[in-house]
CSV table of C-alpha atoms and ligand atoms in Angstrom, one decimal:
chain,number,residue,atom,x,y,z
G,1,MET,CA,0.2,-21.9,7.4
G,2,LEU,CA,-1.6,-18.5,8.2
G,3,ALA,CA,-5.3,-18.7,7.4
G,4,LEU,CA,-8.2,-16.3,7.7
G,5,THR,CA,-11.6,-17.8,7.4
G,6,ASN,CA,-14.7,-15.5,6.9
G,7,VAL,CA,-13.3,-12.8,9.2
G,8,GLN,CA,-15.5,-9.9,10.0
G,9,ILE,CA,-14.2,-6.8,11.8
G,10,VAL,CA,-16.3,-3.9,13.0
G,11,TYR,CA,-15.3,-0.5,14.4
G,12,ASP,CA,-17.4,1.2,17.0
G,13,ASN,CA,-20.0,-1.5,16.5
G,14,THR,CA,-21.1,0.2,13.2
G,15,ILE,CA,-18.3,0.4,10.6
G,16,GLU,CA,-17.8,-2.9,8.9
G,17,ALA,CA,-14.2,-2.6,7.9
G,18,VAL,CA,-13.6,-6.2,7.0
G,19,ARG,CA,-16.4,-8.5,5.7
G,20,GLU,CA,-16.1,-12.3,5.3
G,21,VAL,CA,-12.5,-12.2,4.4
G,22,SER,CA,-10.8,-15.5,3.7
G,23,LEU,CA,-7.1,-15.6,2.9
G,24,THR,CA,-4.2,-18.1,3.0
G,25,LEU,CA,-0.5,-17.5,3.3
G,26,GLY,CA,1.6,-20.6,2.6
G,27,LYS,CA,5.1,-21.3,3.9
G,28,GLY,CA,7.7,-19.3,2.0
G,29,ARG,CA,5.0,-17.6,-0.1
G,30,ILE,CA,4.6,-13.9,-0.9
G,31,VAL,CA,0.9,-12.8,-0.9
G,32,ALA,CA,-0.1,-9.3,-2.0
G,33,LEU,CA,-3.2,-7.7,-0.4
G,34,LEU,CA,-4.3,-4.9,-2.6
G,35,GLY,CA,-7.0,-2.4,-2.9
G,36,ALA,CA,-7.9,1.3,-2.6
G,37,ASN,CA,-7.6,3.4,0.5
G,38,GLY,CA,-10.1,2.3,3.1
G,39,ALA,CA,-10.6,-1.1,1.6
G,40,GLY,CA,-9.8,-2.8,4.9
G,41,LYS,CA,-6.2,-3.9,4.3
G,42,SER,CA,-4.6,-2.4,7.4
G,43,THR,CA,-7.4,-3.5,9.6
G,44,THR,CA,-6.8,-7.1,8.4
G,45,LEU,CA,-3.1,-6.9,9.2
G,46,LYS,CA,-3.8,-5.4,12.6
G,47,ALA,CA,-6.2,-8.2,13.4
G,48,ILE,CA,-3.6,-10.8,12.5
G,49,SER,CA,-1.0,-9.1,14.7
G,50,GLY,CA,-3.4,-8.7,17.6
G,51,VAL,CA,-3.2,-4.9,17.8
G,52,LEU,CA,-7.0,-4.4,17.5
G,53,TYR,CA,-8.5,-3.8,20.8
G,54,PRO,CA,-12.2,-4.2,21.6
G,55,GLU,CA,-12.7,-0.5,22.2
G,56,ASP,CA,-11.2,0.1,18.8
G,57,GLY,CA,-12.0,-2.6,16.2
G,58,GLU,CA,-13.5,-5.9,17.1
G,59,ILE,CA,-13.3,-9.3,15.3
G,60,LYS,CA,-17.0,-10.2,15.2
G,61,ALA,CA,-16.8,-13.4,13.3
G,62,GLY,CA,-14.5,-15.8,11.6
G,63,GLN,CA,-11.2,-17.5,12.5
G,64,ILE,CA,-7.5,-16.5,12.3
G,65,SER,CA,-5.2,-19.4,12.7
G,66,PHE,CA,-1.5,-20.0,12.4
G,67,GLU,CA,0.0,-23.4,12.0
G,68,GLY,CA,-3.3,-24.9,13.0
G,69,ARG,CA,-3.8,-22.9,16.2
G,70,PRO,CA,-6.2,-20.0,16.7
G,71,LEU,CA,-4.6,-16.5,17.0
G,72,ALA,CA,-7.6,-14.3,17.7
G,73,GLY,CA,-7.6,-13.1,21.3
G,74,MET,CA,-3.8,-13.7,21.7
G,75,ALA,CA,-1.8,-10.7,23.0
G,76,PRO,CA,0.4,-8.9,20.4
G,77,ASP,CA,3.7,-10.0,22.2
G,78,ARG,CA,2.6,-13.6,22.1
G,79,ILE,CA,1.8,-13.4,18.4
G,80,VAL,CA,5.3,-12.0,17.8
G,81,LYS,CA,6.7,-15.0,19.8
G,82,GLN,CA,4.7,-17.3,17.5
G,83,GLY,CA,6.7,-15.8,14.7
G,84,ILE,CA,4.4,-13.2,13.1
G,85,VAL,CA,5.7,-9.6,12.9
G,86,MET,CA,4.3,-6.5,11.3
G,87,VAL,CA,6.0,-3.4,9.9
G,88,PRO,CA,3.2,-0.9,10.3
G,89,GLU,CA,2.5,1.9,7.8
G,90,GLY,CA,4.6,4.9,8.6
G,91,ARG,CA,7.5,2.7,10.0
G,92,ARG,CA,7.2,4.0,13.6
G,93,LEU,CA,10.9,4.2,14.4
G,94,PHE,CA,12.3,5.7,17.6
G,95,ASP,CA,13.5,8.9,15.9
G,96,GLN,CA,15.9,9.9,18.6
G,97,LEU,CA,17.6,6.5,18.7
G,98,THR,CA,20.3,5.4,16.3
G,99,VAL,CA,19.9,2.8,13.5
G,100,GLU,CA,21.5,0.1,15.6
G,101,GLU,CA,19.4,0.9,18.7
G,102,ASN,CA,16.3,0.7,16.6
G,103,LEU,CA,17.3,-2.6,15.2
G,104,LEU,CA,18.1,-4.0,18.6
G,105,MET,CA,14.5,-3.1,19.7
G,106,GLY,CA,13.2,-5.9,17.4
G,107,GLY,CA,15.2,-8.5,19.2
G,108,TYR,CA,14.8,-7.5,22.8
G,109,THR,CA,13.9,-10.9,24.0
G,110,ARG,CA,17.1,-12.4,22.5
G,111,SER,CA,20.5,-13.3,23.8
G,112,ALA,CA,23.4,-11.0,23.1
G,113,ALA,CA,24.8,-13.5,20.6
G,114,ASP,CA,21.4,-13.7,18.8
G,115,SER,CA,21.2,-10.0,18.7
G,116,ARG,CA,24.7,-9.7,17.2
G,117,ARG,CA,23.8,-12.2,14.5
G,118,GLY,CA,20.6,-10.4,13.9
G,119,LEU,CA,22.5,-7.1,13.3
G,120,GLU,CA,24.8,-8.9,10.9
G,121,ARG,CA,21.9,-10.2,8.9
G,122,ALA,CA,20.3,-6.8,8.8
G,123,TYR,CA,23.5,-5.1,7.6
G,124,ALA,CA,24.0,-7.8,5.0
G,125,LEU,CA,20.4,-7.3,3.7
G,126,PHE,CA,20.7,-3.5,3.8
G,127,PRO,CA,24.4,-2.6,3.1
G,128,ARG,CA,23.7,1.1,3.1
G,129,LEU,CA,22.7,0.9,6.8
G,130,THR,CA,26.2,-0.3,7.6
G,131,GLN,CA,27.6,3.2,7.3
G,132,LYS,CA,24.7,4.6,9.4
G,133,ARG,CA,24.8,2.4,12.4
G,134,THR,CA,25.3,5.4,14.8
G,135,THR,CA,23.1,7.8,12.8
G,136,VAL,CA,20.0,9.0,14.6
G,137,SER,CA,17.0,7.5,12.8
G,138,GLY,CA,15.2,10.8,12.5
G,139,TYR,CA,17.9,12.0,10.1
G,140,LEU,CA,17.6,9.1,7.7
G,141,SER,CA,15.7,9.3,4.3
G,142,GLY,CA,12.3,7.7,4.1
G,143,GLY,CA,13.8,4.7,2.3
G,144,GLU,CA,16.5,4.2,4.9
G,145,GLN,CA,13.9,4.4,7.6
G,146,GLN,CA,11.8,1.7,5.9
G,147,MET,CA,14.9,-0.5,5.7
G,148,VAL,CA,15.5,0.0,9.5
G,149,ALA,CA,11.8,-0.9,10.1
G,150,ILE,CA,12.1,-4.1,8.1
G,151,GLY,CA,15.4,-4.9,9.6
G,152,ARG,CA,14.0,-4.4,13.1
G,153,ALA,CA,11.1,-6.7,12.3
G,154,LEU,CA,13.5,-9.4,11.1
G,155,MET,CA,15.5,-9.4,14.3
G,156,SER,CA,13.2,-12.0,15.9
G,157,GLU,CA,13.6,-14.3,12.8
G,158,PRO,CA,9.9,-14.4,12.1
G,159,LYS,CA,8.1,-17.0,10.1
G,160,VAL,CA,5.7,-14.4,8.8
G,161,LEU,CA,6.5,-10.8,7.9
G,162,MET,CA,3.6,-8.5,7.3
G,163,LEU,CA,4.4,-5.2,5.5
G,164,ASP,CA,1.9,-2.4,5.5
G,165,GLU,CA,2.5,-0.1,2.5
G,166,PRO,CA,6.3,-0.3,2.7
G,167,THR,CA,6.9,1.9,-0.4
G,168,LEU,CA,4.4,4.6,0.5
G,169,GLY,CA,5.9,8.0,-0.3
G,170,LEU,CA,9.2,6.7,-1.5
G,171,ALA,CA,11.0,7.6,-4.7
G,172,PRO,CA,10.6,5.1,-7.5
G,173,GLN,CA,14.2,3.9,-7.3
G,174,ILE,CA,13.9,3.2,-3.6
G,175,CYS,CA,10.6,1.4,-4.2
G,176,GLU,CA,12.3,-0.9,-6.6
G,177,GLU,CA,15.0,-1.5,-4.1
G,178,ILE,CA,12.4,-2.5,-1.4
G,179,PHE,CA,10.7,-4.9,-3.8
G,180,GLY,CA,14.1,-6.4,-4.6
G,181,ILE,CA,14.7,-6.9,-0.9
G,182,ILE,CA,11.3,-8.6,-0.5
G,183,THR,CA,12.2,-11.1,-3.2
G,184,ARG,CA,15.7,-11.7,-1.8
G,185,LEU,CA,14.4,-12.2,1.7
G,186,ARG,CA,12.0,-14.9,0.7
G,187,HIS,CA,14.7,-16.6,-1.3
G,188,ASP,CA,17.4,-16.3,1.4
G,189,SER,CA,15.4,-17.0,4.6
G,190,GLY,CA,12.2,-18.7,3.4
G,191,VAL,CA,10.1,-16.2,5.4
G,192,SER,CA,6.4,-15.9,4.3
G,193,ILE,CA,5.4,-12.4,3.4
G,194,LEU,CA,2.0,-10.7,3.5
G,195,LEU,CA,2.4,-7.5,1.5
G,196,VAL,CA,-0.2,-4.7,1.6
G,197,GLU,CA,0.3,-2.3,-1.3
G,198,GLN,CA,-1.4,0.3,-3.3
G,199,ASN,CA,1.0,-0.2,-6.1
G,200,ALA,CA,-0.7,-3.3,-7.5
G,201,GLN,CA,1.5,-3.8,-10.5
G,202,ALA,CA,4.8,-3.7,-8.5
G,203,ALA,CA,3.4,-5.9,-5.7
G,204,LEU,CA,2.0,-8.6,-8.1
G,205,ALA,CA,5.3,-8.7,-9.9
G,206,VAL,CA,7.0,-10.0,-6.7
G,207,ALA,CA,4.1,-11.9,-5.3
G,208,ASP,CA,2.9,-15.5,-5.8
G,209,GLU,CA,-0.7,-14.8,-5.1
G,210,GLY,CA,-2.8,-11.7,-4.8
G,211,TYR,CA,-6.1,-10.7,-3.1
G,212,ILE,CA,-7.9,-7.6,-4.1
G,213,MET,CA,-10.1,-5.9,-1.5
G,214,GLU,CA,-12.9,-3.5,-2.0
G,215,ASN,CA,-15.2,-2.1,0.8
G,216,GLY,CA,-14.0,-4.8,3.2
G,217,ARG,CA,-14.5,-7.7,0.9
G,218,ILE,CA,-12.1,-9.8,-1.2
G,219,VAL,CA,-13.4,-9.2,-4.7
G,220,LEU,CA,-10.7,-11.1,-6.7
G,221,ASP,CA,-7.9,-13.5,-5.8
G,222,GLY,CA,-5.6,-15.8,-7.6
G,223,PRO,CA,-2.1,-16.4,-8.9
G,224,ALA,CA,-0.2,-13.1,-9.1
G,225,ASP,CA,0.8,-13.6,-12.8
G,226,LYS,CA,-2.9,-14.2,-13.7
G,227,LEU,CA,-4.0,-11.1,-11.8
G,228,LEU,CA,-1.2,-9.1,-13.4
G,229,ARG,CA,-2.4,-10.1,-16.9
G,230,ASN,CA,-6.0,-9.0,-16.0
G,231,GLU,CA,-4.9,-5.7,-14.5
I,301,ADP,P1,-6.9,0.3,4.2
I,301,ADP,O1,-5.8,-0.2,5.0
I,301,ADP,O2,-7.3,-0.6,3.0
I,301,ADP,O3,-6.7,1.7,3.7
I,301,ADP,P2,-8.3,0.4,6.7
I,301,ADP,O4,-8.3,-1.0,7.2
I,301,ADP,O5,-7.4,1.4,7.2
I,301,ADP,O6,-8.2,0.4,5.1
I,301,ADP,O7,-9.8,1.0,6.9
I,301,ADP,C1,-10.9,0.2,6.6
I,301,ADP,C2,-12.2,1.0,7.0
I,301,ADP,O8,-12.2,1.1,8.4
I,301,ADP,C3,-12.2,2.4,6.5
I,301,ADP,O9,-13.5,2.8,6.3
I,301,ADP,C4,-11.6,3.2,7.7
I,301,ADP,O10,-12.1,4.5,7.8
I,301,ADP,C5,-12.2,2.4,8.9
I,301,ADP,N1,-11.3,2.5,10.1
I,301,ADP,C6,-10.0,2.1,10.2
I,301,ADP,N2,-9.6,2.3,11.4
I,301,ADP,C7,-10.6,2.7,12.1
I,301,ADP,C8,-10.8,3.1,13.5
I,301,ADP,N3,-9.8,3.0,14.4
I,301,ADP,N4,-12.0,3.5,13.9
I,301,ADP,C9,-13.0,3.6,13.0
I,301,ADP,N5,-13.0,3.2,11.7
I,301,ADP,C10,-11.8,2.8,11.3
I,302,ADP,P1,-4.1,3.2,7.6
I,302,ADP,O1,-3.4,2.4,8.6
I,302,ADP,O2,-5.0,2.4,6.7
I,302,ADP,O3,-3.3,4.2,6.8
I,302,ADP,P2,-5.0,5.7,8.5
I,302,ADP,O4,-3.6,6.2,8.3
I,302,ADP,O5,-6.2,6.2,7.7
I,302,ADP,O6,-5.0,4.1,8.5
I,302,ADP,O7,-5.4,5.9,10.0
I,302,ADP,C1,-4.4,6.2,11.1
I,302,ADP,C2,-5.1,5.8,12.4
I,302,ADP,O8,-6.4,6.3,12.5
I,302,ADP,C3,-5.2,4.3,12.6
I,302,ADP,O9,-4.9,4.0,14.0
I,302,ADP,C4,-6.6,4.0,12.2
I,302,ADP,O10,-7.0,2.8,12.9
I,302,ADP,C5,-7.3,5.2,12.6
I,302,ADP,N1,-8.5,5.5,11.8
I,302,ADP,C6,-8.6,5.3,10.4
I,302,ADP,N2,-9.8,5.6,10.0
I,302,ADP,C7,-10.5,6.0,11.1
I,302,ADP,C8,-11.9,6.4,11.3
I,302,ADP,N3,-12.7,6.5,10.3
I,302,ADP,N4,-12.2,6.7,12.5
I,302,ADP,C9,-11.4,6.6,13.5
I,302,ADP,N5,-10.1,6.2,13.4
I,302,ADP,C10,-9.7,5.9,12.2
């Protein structure tokens, strides 16, 4: 349903961050995009979500398509309306706003009733946020902030959820919780998930397929269980 074909992305006309990357995310699948720092994973997610601008990074070649339609060149807000959302690395919450206000930001185009249902879904998925509805987000732990960021992204009921390093800097126990939520989300809502992770083992344990990037290229891909055995 989401497909990249031979995508090449260049920064400042010189840095080839992504080279001939082809990748497919099927409906209801979890795909892990793995690789060391600087491999080109974030750049790939940014290209899909439309937040690369010509003065920054440029898609020089290849196609990005969703449900058969090309995405490249589409504005970020239209890409969200197509059903593709990204939780960027570092979460980017509004620190001075409460948990609930942050969640509502993700569904700003929705009706009041849809927003209410969205909040209920978020609190069902993250019960620990229920007690923190009116807590200012800057006071939350890193794990709780990540939960708000994921909850906010889900407010628009996306078809594709892209997560950029959702467990970065979190305690092992919270990481486990986040991976558990990823599995549950797919099971409950059928959302397709593109998961960028440095923790390959943990990501492959919840993914269906994996792609490993190195210096901008996909160097290995296949079923997650197979990649896990080869690790
Ligand atoms: P990863 O997400 O795998 O850590 P990135 O996609 O962030 O990798 O980076 C891929 C390459 O592109 C790196 O060499 C990085 O330094 C470079 N890069 C990323 N963003 C920019 C930018 N805005 N301008 C110039 N180079 C960039
Ligand atoms: P990532 O999202 O992979 O963690 P970083 O945290 O390294 O990227 O980079 C943070 C910001 O700096 C991003 O906007 C990224 O595009 C930009 N950036 C990354 N590498 C470079 C680079 N070599 N030159 C200029 N900007 C960069």
